[in-house]
Amino acid sequence: TFRQITRREHVCVHFPLFVCQDAGKETCVYPLPEPQDLFLASEMKFEDFQRDLRKQRKDLNACSAETEKVCNVSSEEHLQPFKDKMEEFLTRVNAKCIAVFLCIQIGLRNKTHIFLELSMFFSVKPKAGEKEVSPNTFFTVWHEFSSNFKELWKRENRCLLQERQAREKATYSVKPKHASGIVSI
């Protein structure tokens, strides 16, 4: 009987043959992102990164204010080396943080833009009530696809491996020895 197969199954059957050079071998590596990685990506929120950046900036400002407060109420004899160490630390951290914060903010804007372009390319529509496609919406679909694809891919790769081993076994034959130790030809 003829069984209809889904597109996913069709791709899974033909993908290893045309794309994976190690198809049917133990060294063949799963070609898509791991489902667990896609699940973690679906939990990501760009707003969380921005909120964390603002919190770190706020914490750094609070540290600076606290240092200044301690320096103002401390007597001159107890001020050193605390003041010099903290000034050195805050100067170093401020310089690094400003550069890092700017890079991350620019990177987030670019990543957000790239993500939105990617979701438009794959025609992913936002859920009802959302104005943009969220990473959760996008990567949940990919997680489901990757999970199913991985199962089918493993099964197909196992079948290819068994076929290859059967062919190798058929071409390799050992001739039995006679009791005298002479091999008959």
PDB file of C-alpha atoms in Angstrom, residues 1-153:
ATOM      1  CA  THR A   1       0.000   0.000   0.000  1.00  0.00           C
ATOM      2  CA  PHE A   2       1.078   3.527  -0.736  1.00  0.00           C
ATOM      3  CA  ARG A   3       1.490   5.712   2.326  1.00  0.00           C
ATOM      4  CA  GLN A   4       1.401   9.465   1.919  1.00  0.00           C
ATOM      5  CA  ILE A   5       4.304  11.244   3.538  1.00  0.00           C
ATOM      6  CA  THR A   6       4.497  14.788   4.808  1.00  0.00           C
ATOM      7  CA  ARG A   7       6.843  17.382   3.358  1.00  0.00           C
ATOM      8  CA  ARG A   8       8.886  17.151   6.524  1.00  0.00           C
ATOM      9  CA  GLU A   9       9.314  13.401   6.056  1.00  0.00           C
ATOM     10  CA  HIS A  10      10.177  13.897   2.379  1.00  0.00           C
ATOM     11  CA  VAL A  11      12.829  16.476   3.245  1.00  0.00           C
ATOM     12  CA  CYS A  12      14.139  14.234   5.997  1.00  0.00           C
ATOM     13  CA  VAL A  13      14.494  11.284   3.628  1.00  0.00           C
ATOM     14  CA  HIS A  14      16.246  13.267   0.903  1.00  0.00           C
ATOM     15  CA  PHE A  15      18.191  15.778   2.995  1.00  0.00           C
ATOM     16  CA  PRO A  16      20.936  13.407   4.173  1.00  0.00           C
ATOM     17  CA  LEU A  17      21.457  12.063   0.666  1.00  0.00           C
ATOM     18  CA  PHE A  18      21.928  15.454  -0.974  1.00  0.00           C
ATOM     19  CA  VAL A  19      23.350  17.642   1.776  1.00  0.00           C
ATOM     20  CA  CYS A  20      25.124  15.576   4.409  1.00  0.00           C
ATOM     21  CA  GLN A  21      28.416  14.094   3.232  1.00  0.00           C
ATOM     22  CA  ASP A  22      28.477  11.737   6.214  1.00  0.00           C
ATOM     23  CA  ALA A  23      24.950  10.410   5.618  1.00  0.00           C
ATOM     24  CA  GLY A  24      24.632   6.865   6.882  1.00  0.00           C
ATOM     25  CA  LYS A  25      27.798   7.065   8.979  1.00  0.00           C
ATOM     26  CA  GLU A  26      28.272   7.298  12.723  1.00  0.00           C
ATOM     27  CA  THR A  27      29.999  10.670  12.222  1.00  0.00           C
ATOM     28  CA  CYS A  28      26.931  12.317  10.674  1.00  0.00           C
ATOM     29  CA  VAL A  29      26.001  15.404  12.711  1.00  0.00           C
ATOM     30  CA  TYR A  30      22.478  16.771  13.094  1.00  0.00           C
ATOM     31  CA  PRO A  31      22.373  19.719  10.647  1.00  0.00           C
ATOM     32  CA  LEU A  32      19.851  22.005  12.364  1.00  0.00           C
ATOM     33  CA  PRO A  33      20.014  23.862  15.670  1.00  0.00           C
ATOM     34  CA  GLU A  34      19.299  21.555  18.587  1.00  0.00           C
ATOM     35  CA  PRO A  35      15.660  21.702  19.746  1.00  0.00           C
ATOM     36  CA  GLN A  36      16.798  22.649  23.283  1.00  0.00           C
ATOM     37  CA  ASP A  37      18.709  25.670  21.908  1.00  0.00           C
ATOM     38  CA  LEU A  38      15.623  26.775  19.997  1.00  0.00           C
ATOM     39  CA  PHE A  39      13.525  26.382  23.134  1.00  0.00           C
ATOM     40  CA  LEU A  40      15.952  28.614  25.053  1.00  0.00           C
ATOM     41  CA  ALA A  41      15.848  31.152  22.212  1.00  0.00           C
ATOM     42  CA  SER A  42      12.045  31.165  22.406  1.00  0.00           C
ATOM     43  CA  GLU A  43      12.297  32.239  26.050  1.00  0.00           C
ATOM     44  CA  MET A  44      14.479  35.257  25.183  1.00  0.00           C
ATOM     45  CA  LYS A  45      13.025  38.752  25.310  1.00  0.00           C
ATOM     46  CA  PHE A  46      14.837  41.781  23.916  1.00  0.00           C
ATOM     47  CA  GLU A  47      13.197  43.920  26.601  1.00  0.00           C
ATOM     48  CA  ASP A  48      14.873  41.792  29.312  1.00  0.00           C
ATOM     49  CA  PHE A  49      18.307  42.602  27.911  1.00  0.00           C
ATOM     50  CA  GLN A  50      17.524  46.309  27.832  1.00  0.00           C
ATOM     51  CA  ARG A  51      16.131  46.195  31.372  1.00  0.00           C
ATOM     52  CA  ASP A  52      19.269  44.369  32.582  1.00  0.00           C
ATOM     53  CA  LEU A  53      21.464  47.004  30.951  1.00  0.00           C
ATOM     54  CA  ARG A  54      19.550  49.798  32.664  1.00  0.00           C
ATOM     55  CA  LYS A  55      19.808  47.957  36.006  1.00  0.00           C
ATOM     56  CA  GLN A  56      23.571  47.502  35.671  1.00  0.00           C
ATOM     57  CA  ARG A  57      23.971  51.173  34.776  1.00  0.00           C
ATOM     58  CA  LYS A  58      21.837  52.103  37.799  1.00  0.00           C
ATOM     59  CA  ASP A  59      23.896  49.784  40.072  1.00  0.00           C
ATOM     60  CA  LEU A  60      27.123  51.365  38.828  1.00  0.00           C
ATOM     61  CA  ASN A  61      25.768  54.852  39.540  1.00  0.00           C
ATOM     62  CA  ALA A  62      24.653  53.707  43.015  1.00  0.00           C
ATOM     63  CA  CYS A  63      28.146  52.313  43.695  1.00  0.00           C
ATOM     64  CA  SER A  64      29.667  55.617  42.645  1.00  0.00           C
ATOM     65  CA  ALA A  65      27.266  57.586  44.861  1.00  0.00           C
ATOM     66  CA  GLU A  66      27.909  55.267  47.825  1.00  0.00           C
ATOM     67  CA  THR A  67      31.671  55.627  47.366  1.00  0.00           C
ATOM     68  CA  GLU A  68      31.324  59.398  47.341  1.00  0.00           C
ATOM     69  CA  LYS A  69      29.165  59.285  50.463  1.00  0.00           C
ATOM     70  CA  VAL A  70      31.722  57.113  52.320  1.00  0.00           C
ATOM     71  CA  CYS A  71      34.545  59.435  51.260  1.00  0.00           C
ATOM     72  CA  ASN A  72      32.628  62.511  52.495  1.00  0.00           C
ATOM     73  CA  VAL A  73      31.935  61.119  55.988  1.00  0.00           C
ATOM     74  CA  SER A  74      35.329  59.445  56.526  1.00  0.00           C
ATOM     75  CA  SER A  75      38.171  61.203  58.263  1.00  0.00           C
ATOM     76  CA  GLU A  76      41.289  61.886  56.207  1.00  0.00           C
ATOM     77  CA  GLU A  77      43.353  59.302  58.092  1.00  0.00           C
ATOM     78  CA  HIS A  78      40.875  56.480  57.269  1.00  0.00           C
ATOM     79  CA  LEU A  79      40.198  57.579  53.698  1.00  0.00           C
ATOM     80  CA  GLN A  80      43.190  55.958  52.014  1.00  0.00           C
ATOM     81  CA  PRO A  81      43.642  53.487  50.308  1.00  0.00           C
ATOM     82  CA  PHE A  82      39.842  53.121  49.928  1.00  0.00           C
ATOM     83  CA  LYS A  83      39.386  56.367  47.987  1.00  0.00           C
ATOM     84  CA  ASP A  84      42.202  55.717  45.498  1.00  0.00           C
ATOM     85  CA  LYS A  85      41.193  52.083  44.957  1.00  0.00           C
ATOM     86  CA  MET A  86      37.530  52.956  44.412  1.00  0.00           C
ATOM     87  CA  GLU A  87      38.333  55.881  42.096  1.00  0.00           C
ATOM     88  CA  GLU A  88      40.594  53.613  40.045  1.00  0.00           C
ATOM     89  CA  PHE A  89      37.937  50.892  39.986  1.00  0.00           C
ATOM     90  CA  LEU A  90      35.095  53.248  39.034  1.00  0.00           C
ATOM     91  CA  THR A  91      37.171  54.934  36.324  1.00  0.00           C
ATOM     92  CA  ARG A  92      38.083  51.575  34.801  1.00  0.00           C
ATOM     93  CA  VAL A  93      34.568  50.169  35.082  1.00  0.00           C
ATOM     94  CA  ASN A  94      32.943  53.344  33.751  1.00  0.00           C
ATOM     95  CA  ALA A  95      35.201  53.409  30.702  1.00  0.00           C
ATOM     96  CA  LYS A  96      34.573  49.737  29.965  1.00  0.00           C
ATOM     97  CA  CYS A  97      30.870  49.880  30.744  1.00  0.00           C
ATOM     98  CA  ILE A  98      30.185  52.877  28.544  1.00  0.00           C
ATOM     99  CA  ALA A  99      31.803  51.103  25.599  1.00  0.00           C
ATOM    100  CA  VAL A 100      30.064  47.807  26.385  1.00  0.00           C
ATOM    101  CA  PHE A 101      26.669  49.441  26.986  1.00  0.00           C
ATOM    102  CA  LEU A 102      26.860  51.303  23.684  1.00  0.00           C
ATOM    103  CA  CYS A 103      27.939  48.190  21.779  1.00  0.00           C
ATOM    104  CA  ILE A 104      25.211  46.080  23.353  1.00  0.00           C
ATOM    105  CA  GLN A 105      22.512  48.682  22.759  1.00  0.00           C
ATOM    106  CA  ILE A 106      23.545  49.088  19.117  1.00  0.00           C
ATOM    107  CA  GLY A 107      23.831  45.309  18.809  1.00  0.00           C
ATOM    108  CA  LEU A 108      20.375  44.820  20.320  1.00  0.00           C
ATOM    109  CA  ARG A 109      18.870  47.318  17.907  1.00  0.00           C
ATOM    110  CA  ASN A 110      20.575  45.539  14.988  1.00  0.00           C
ATOM    111  CA  LYS A 111      19.608  42.087  16.276  1.00  0.00           C
ATOM    112  CA  THR A 112      16.019  43.191  16.775  1.00  0.00           C
ATOM    113  CA  HIS A 113      15.951  44.558  13.227  1.00  0.00           C
ATOM    114  CA  ILE A 114      17.550  41.387  11.795  1.00  0.00           C
ATOM    115  CA  PHE A 115      15.134  39.231  13.791  1.00  0.00           C
ATOM    116  CA  LEU A 116      12.135  41.144  12.415  1.00  0.00           C
ATOM    117  CA  GLU A 117      13.495  40.816   8.856  1.00  0.00           C
ATOM    118  CA  LEU A 118      13.985  37.082   9.398  1.00  0.00           C
ATOM    119  CA  SER A 119      10.445  36.640  10.672  1.00  0.00           C
ATOM    120  CA  MET A 120       9.125  38.584   7.656  1.00  0.00           C
ATOM    121  CA  PHE A 121      11.196  36.371   5.318  1.00  0.00           C
ATOM    122  CA  PHE A 122       9.569  33.254   6.772  1.00  0.00           C
ATOM    123  CA  SER A 123       6.142  34.970   6.774  1.00  0.00           C
ATOM    124  CA  VAL A 124       5.681  34.529  10.511  1.00  0.00           C
ATOM    125  CA  LYS A 125       2.809  36.686  11.704  1.00  0.00           C
ATOM    126  CA  PRO A 126       2.515  38.142  15.207  1.00  0.00           C
ATOM    127  CA  LYS A 127       0.043  36.540  17.583  1.00  0.00           C
ATOM    128  CA  ALA A 128      -3.231  38.335  18.178  1.00  0.00           C
ATOM    129  CA  GLY A 129      -2.616  41.347  20.384  1.00  0.00           C
ATOM    130  CA  GLU A 130       1.100  41.616  19.531  1.00  0.00           C
ATOM    131  CA  LYS A 131       2.341  44.372  17.248  1.00  0.00           C
ATOM    132  CA  GLU A 132       5.531  42.468  16.292  1.00  0.00           C
ATOM    133  CA  VAL A 133       6.562  38.842  16.103  1.00  0.00           C
ATOM    134  CA  SER A 134       8.117  37.858  19.416  1.00  0.00           C
ATOM    135  CA  PRO A 135      11.069  35.482  19.706  1.00  0.00           C
ATOM    136  CA  ASN A 136       8.689  33.149  21.544  1.00  0.00           C
ATOM    137  CA  THR A 137       6.305  32.967  18.585  1.00  0.00           C
ATOM    138  CA  PHE A 138       9.099  32.533  16.047  1.00  0.00           C
ATOM    139  CA  PHE A 139      11.312  30.048  17.871  1.00  0.00           C
ATOM    140  CA  THR A 140       8.422  27.958  19.211  1.00  0.00           C
ATOM    141  CA  VAL A 141       7.545  27.069  15.621  1.00  0.00           C
ATOM    142  CA  TRP A 142      11.194  26.253  14.879  1.00  0.00           C
ATOM    143  CA  HIS A 143      11.499  24.247  18.101  1.00  0.00           C
ATOM    144  CA  GLU A 144       8.556  22.067  17.123  1.00  0.00           C
ATOM    145  CA  PHE A 145       9.893  21.617  13.586  1.00  0.00           C
ATOM    146  CA  SER A 146      13.420  20.832  14.773  1.00  0.00           C
ATOM    147  CA  SER A 147      12.190  18.311  17.353  1.00  0.00           C
ATOM    148  CA  ASN A 148      10.123  16.412  14.798  1.00  0.00           C
ATOM    149  CA  PHE A 149      12.808  16.720  12.132  1.00  0.00           C
ATOM    150  CA  LYS A 150      15.457  15.364  14.503  1.00  0.00           C
ATOM    151  CA  GLU A 151      13.426  12.227  15.216  1.00  0.00           C
ATOM    152  CA  LEU A 152      12.853  11.602  11.514  1.00  0.00           C
ATOM    153  CA  TRP A 153      16.473  12.471  10.689  1.00  0.00           C
TER     154      TRP A 153
END
